[in-house]
Amino acid sequence: MSAEDTEDGSTAEDDEDLRYFVRIGQTDLDGTKSVERSLTDMKGIGQRTARIVTEAADIDRTATFGLLEDDEIDSIVEVVENLESHLPEWMVNRQDDFFTGESSHIVGSEVEEQRRQDINRMQMIDSYKGIRHKRGQKVRGQRTKSTGRTEGTIGVNVERIKEEQAEEAAAEEEAAAGDDDE
């Protein structure tokens, strides 16, 4: 081990070349993590999709993301932007879009934007799910009889009962003291 080596085996030169943030689309990814792990921080990309991205870009999935060359990062960006062509039809996250009828895979901030548009459309046409969203109720068929309540506590509030009993006892003592004075 030379004097320049750090505890984890990397050299000081590697630390200087490390990019702590790598930007893909509108998302900053952690450059200190492995490529596969860092890609999962992006919305719309899970572990399985990240592995497919690294294989399609021909990049070692265990390599540190911040130490990759510019052309390797560009190849990853290109694969992420064209995920539909690299993923099987059943794996894309936007199958049979309502307006276009096409299947696509959206990533980044587009996921949340599309979700908001879908919810807004359901509310506007007064579908069952849209009405549940408007009312703030559960949408996906969960139980509502005993869970999801917003109106205070369920059951007996023991502290309040003890306070009321103490007040009643104090009122009775005052009444008894008033009767003794007469």
Short mmCIF file of C-alpha atoms in Angstrom, two decimals:
data_model
loop_
_atom_site.label_atom_id
_atom_site.label_comp_id
_atom_site.label_asym_id
_atom_site.label_seq_id
_atom_site.Cartn_x
_atom_site.Cartn_y
_atom_site.Cartn_z
CA MET A 1 0.00 0.00 0.00
CA SER A 2 1.53 3.30 -1.06
CA ALA A 3 1.28 6.58 0.77
CA GLU A 4 -1.29 7.88 -1.74
CA ASP A 5 -3.71 4.99 -1.23
CA THR A 6 -6.68 5.56 1.07
CA GLU A 7 -8.32 3.00 3.36
CA ASP A 8 -10.76 1.73 0.72
CA GLY A 9 -8.03 1.09 -1.83
CA SER A 10 -8.67 4.05 -4.11
CA THR A 11 -5.93 6.54 -4.82
CA ALA A 12 -5.99 10.29 -4.26
CA GLU A 13 -6.15 10.78 -8.04
CA ASP A 14 -9.38 8.76 -8.18
CA ASP A 15 -10.92 11.00 -5.51
CA GLU A 16 -10.01 14.10 -7.52
CA ASP A 17 -11.66 12.74 -10.67
CA LEU A 18 -14.81 11.67 -8.84
CA ARG A 19 -17.97 13.58 -9.77
CA TYR A 20 -20.21 13.65 -6.73
CA PHE A 21 -23.30 14.45 -8.79
CA VAL A 22 -24.14 13.19 -12.26
CA ARG A 23 -27.10 14.87 -13.94
CA ILE A 24 -29.42 12.84 -16.14
CA GLY A 25 -32.44 14.73 -17.40
CA GLN A 26 -33.57 16.89 -14.50
CA THR A 27 -32.33 14.50 -11.81
CA ASP A 28 -29.04 14.66 -9.90
CA LEU A 29 -27.71 11.18 -9.21
CA ASP A 30 -25.17 10.28 -6.54
CA GLY A 31 -21.74 9.76 -8.11
CA THR A 32 -20.32 7.90 -5.11
CA LYS A 33 -22.66 4.91 -5.57
CA SER A 34 -22.44 2.14 -8.13
CA VAL A 35 -24.05 2.77 -11.51
CA GLU A 36 -26.95 0.41 -10.93
CA ARG A 37 -27.63 1.68 -7.41
CA SER A 38 -27.46 5.31 -8.45
CA LEU A 39 -29.87 4.83 -11.35
CA THR A 40 -32.52 3.49 -8.97
CA ASP A 41 -32.65 6.93 -7.33
CA MET A 42 -34.30 8.21 -10.51
CA LYS A 43 -38.11 8.03 -10.60
CA GLY A 44 -39.34 5.43 -13.05
CA ILE A 45 -36.21 3.27 -12.82
CA GLY A 46 -36.09 0.35 -10.42
CA GLN A 47 -33.45 -2.31 -9.85
CA ARG A 48 -34.45 -4.44 -12.79
CA THR A 49 -34.65 -1.51 -15.19
CA ALA A 50 -31.30 -0.17 -13.95
CA ARG A 51 -29.69 -3.52 -14.72
CA ILE A 52 -31.15 -3.47 -18.23
CA VAL A 53 -29.86 0.09 -18.73
CA THR A 54 -26.31 -0.86 -17.72
CA GLU A 55 -26.36 -3.93 -19.97
CA ALA A 56 -27.71 -1.94 -22.94
CA ALA A 57 -25.07 0.77 -22.42
CA ASP A 58 -22.38 -1.93 -22.01
CA ILE A 59 -21.20 -0.50 -18.67
CA ASP A 60 -20.07 -2.43 -15.59
CA ARG A 61 -22.99 -2.11 -13.19
CA THR A 62 -20.74 -2.21 -10.11
CA ALA A 63 -18.49 0.64 -11.28
CA THR A 64 -18.63 3.91 -9.36
CA PHE A 65 -20.91 6.27 -11.26
CA GLY A 66 -18.84 9.40 -10.65
CA LEU A 67 -15.66 7.80 -12.02
CA LEU A 68 -17.12 6.96 -15.44
CA GLU A 69 -15.87 8.69 -18.58
CA ASP A 70 -18.05 11.25 -20.36
CA ASP A 71 -18.78 8.95 -23.29
CA GLU A 72 -19.90 6.17 -20.91
CA ILE A 73 -22.24 8.58 -19.11
CA ASP A 74 -23.55 9.78 -22.49
CA SER A 75 -24.33 6.19 -23.48
CA ILE A 76 -26.28 5.71 -20.23
CA VAL A 77 -28.19 8.97 -20.86
CA GLU A 78 -29.01 7.82 -24.39
CA VAL A 79 -30.35 4.47 -23.14
CA VAL A 80 -32.43 6.17 -20.41
CA GLU A 81 -33.96 8.58 -22.93
CA ASN A 82 -34.89 5.69 -25.26
CA LEU A 83 -35.94 3.07 -22.72
CA GLU A 84 -38.95 1.88 -24.75
CA SER A 85 -36.64 0.34 -27.33
CA HIS A 86 -34.60 -1.52 -24.69
CA LEU A 87 -37.43 -2.78 -22.48
CA PRO A 88 -39.96 -5.49 -23.31
CA GLU A 89 -43.54 -4.30 -23.90
CA TRP A 90 -44.80 -5.70 -20.59
CA MET A 91 -42.20 -3.82 -18.57
CA VAL A 92 -42.87 -0.21 -19.58
CA ASN A 93 -44.62 1.93 -16.98
CA ARG A 94 -47.05 3.72 -19.32
CA GLN A 95 -48.89 1.04 -21.31
CA ASP A 96 -51.63 2.05 -23.75
CA ASP A 97 -51.68 5.77 -22.94
CA PHE A 98 -55.19 7.25 -22.71
CA PHE A 99 -54.70 9.87 -25.42
CA THR A 100 -52.11 8.36 -27.78
CA GLY A 101 -52.74 4.65 -27.24
CA GLU A 102 -48.98 4.01 -27.34
CA SER A 103 -46.80 2.40 -24.72
CA SER A 104 -43.85 4.35 -23.34
CA HIS A 105 -41.57 4.43 -20.33
CA ILE A 106 -41.41 7.78 -18.55
CA VAL A 107 -38.69 8.72 -16.07
CA GLY A 108 -37.77 11.63 -13.82
CA SER A 109 -40.17 14.48 -13.14
CA GLU A 110 -42.44 13.30 -15.98
CA VAL A 111 -43.68 10.47 -13.74
CA GLU A 112 -45.15 12.80 -11.12
CA GLU A 113 -46.49 15.21 -13.75
CA GLN A 114 -48.26 12.42 -15.63
CA ARG A 115 -49.69 11.05 -12.39
CA ARG A 116 -51.15 14.47 -11.51
CA GLN A 117 -52.68 14.76 -14.99
CA ASP A 118 -54.26 11.30 -14.70
CA ILE A 119 -55.79 12.11 -11.31
CA ASN A 120 -57.06 15.46 -12.60
CA ARG A 121 -58.65 13.76 -15.63
CA MET A 122 -60.38 11.21 -13.39
CA GLN A 123 -61.73 14.01 -11.18
CA MET A 124 -63.00 16.00 -14.16
CA ILE A 125 -64.95 13.09 -15.67
CA ASP A 126 -66.27 12.10 -12.23
CA SER A 127 -65.13 8.51 -12.42
CA TYR A 128 -65.38 6.46 -9.23
CA LYS A 129 -61.66 6.86 -8.53
CA GLY A 130 -61.87 10.57 -9.31
CA ILE A 131 -64.68 11.08 -6.80
CA ARG A 132 -62.68 9.20 -4.15
CA HIS A 133 -59.66 11.43 -4.89
CA LYS A 134 -61.82 14.57 -4.58
CA ARG A 135 -63.19 13.49 -1.22
CA GLY A 136 -59.78 12.47 0.09
CA GLN A 137 -60.93 8.90 0.64
CA LYS A 138 -59.09 5.69 -0.11
CA VAL A 139 -59.07 4.90 -3.82
CA ARG A 140 -57.87 1.34 -4.26
CA GLY A 141 -60.47 -0.64 -2.36
CA GLN A 142 -58.89 -0.58 1.09
CA ARG A 143 -60.95 -0.91 4.25
CA THR A 144 -62.41 2.36 5.51
CA LYS A 145 -64.56 1.22 8.43
CA SER A 146 -61.72 1.09 10.93
CA THR A 147 -58.73 2.77 9.25
CA GLY A 148 -57.98 6.10 7.59
CA ARG A 149 -60.00 8.13 10.05
CA THR A 150 -59.19 11.79 10.40
CA GLU A 151 -61.69 12.87 13.09
CA GLY A 152 -59.63 12.53 16.27
CA THR A 153 -59.13 9.38 18.26
CA ILE A 154 -61.10 6.17 18.08
CA GLY A 155 -62.31 4.53 21.27
CA VAL A 156 -62.26 5.74 24.86
CA ASN A 157 -60.19 8.72 25.95
CA VAL A 158 -59.28 7.68 29.51
CA GLU A 159 -57.53 10.96 30.40
CA ARG A 160 -60.60 13.04 29.58
CA ILE A 161 -62.83 10.74 31.65
CA LYS A 162 -60.47 11.05 34.65
CA GLU A 163 -60.48 14.86 34.32
CA GLU A 164 -64.30 14.93 34.22
CA GLN A 165 -64.49 12.66 37.29
CA ALA A 166 -62.04 14.92 39.16
CA GLU A 167 -64.15 17.99 38.28
CA GLU A 168 -67.33 16.26 39.44
CA ALA A 169 -65.65 15.23 42.70
CA ALA A 170 -64.45 18.81 43.28
CA ALA A 171 -67.96 20.14 42.60
CA GLU A 172 -69.46 17.63 45.06
CA GLU A 173 -66.92 18.64 47.74
CA GLU A 174 -67.82 22.30 47.28
CA ALA A 175 -71.51 21.45 47.51
CA ALA A 176 -70.89 19.38 50.64
CA ALA A 177 -68.80 22.15 52.17
CA GLY A 178 -71.57 24.65 51.39
CA ASP A 179 -74.15 22.42 53.09
CA ASP A 180 -71.95 22.04 56.21
CA ASP A 181 -71.69 25.82 56.62
CA GLU A 182 -75.46 26.19 56.98
#
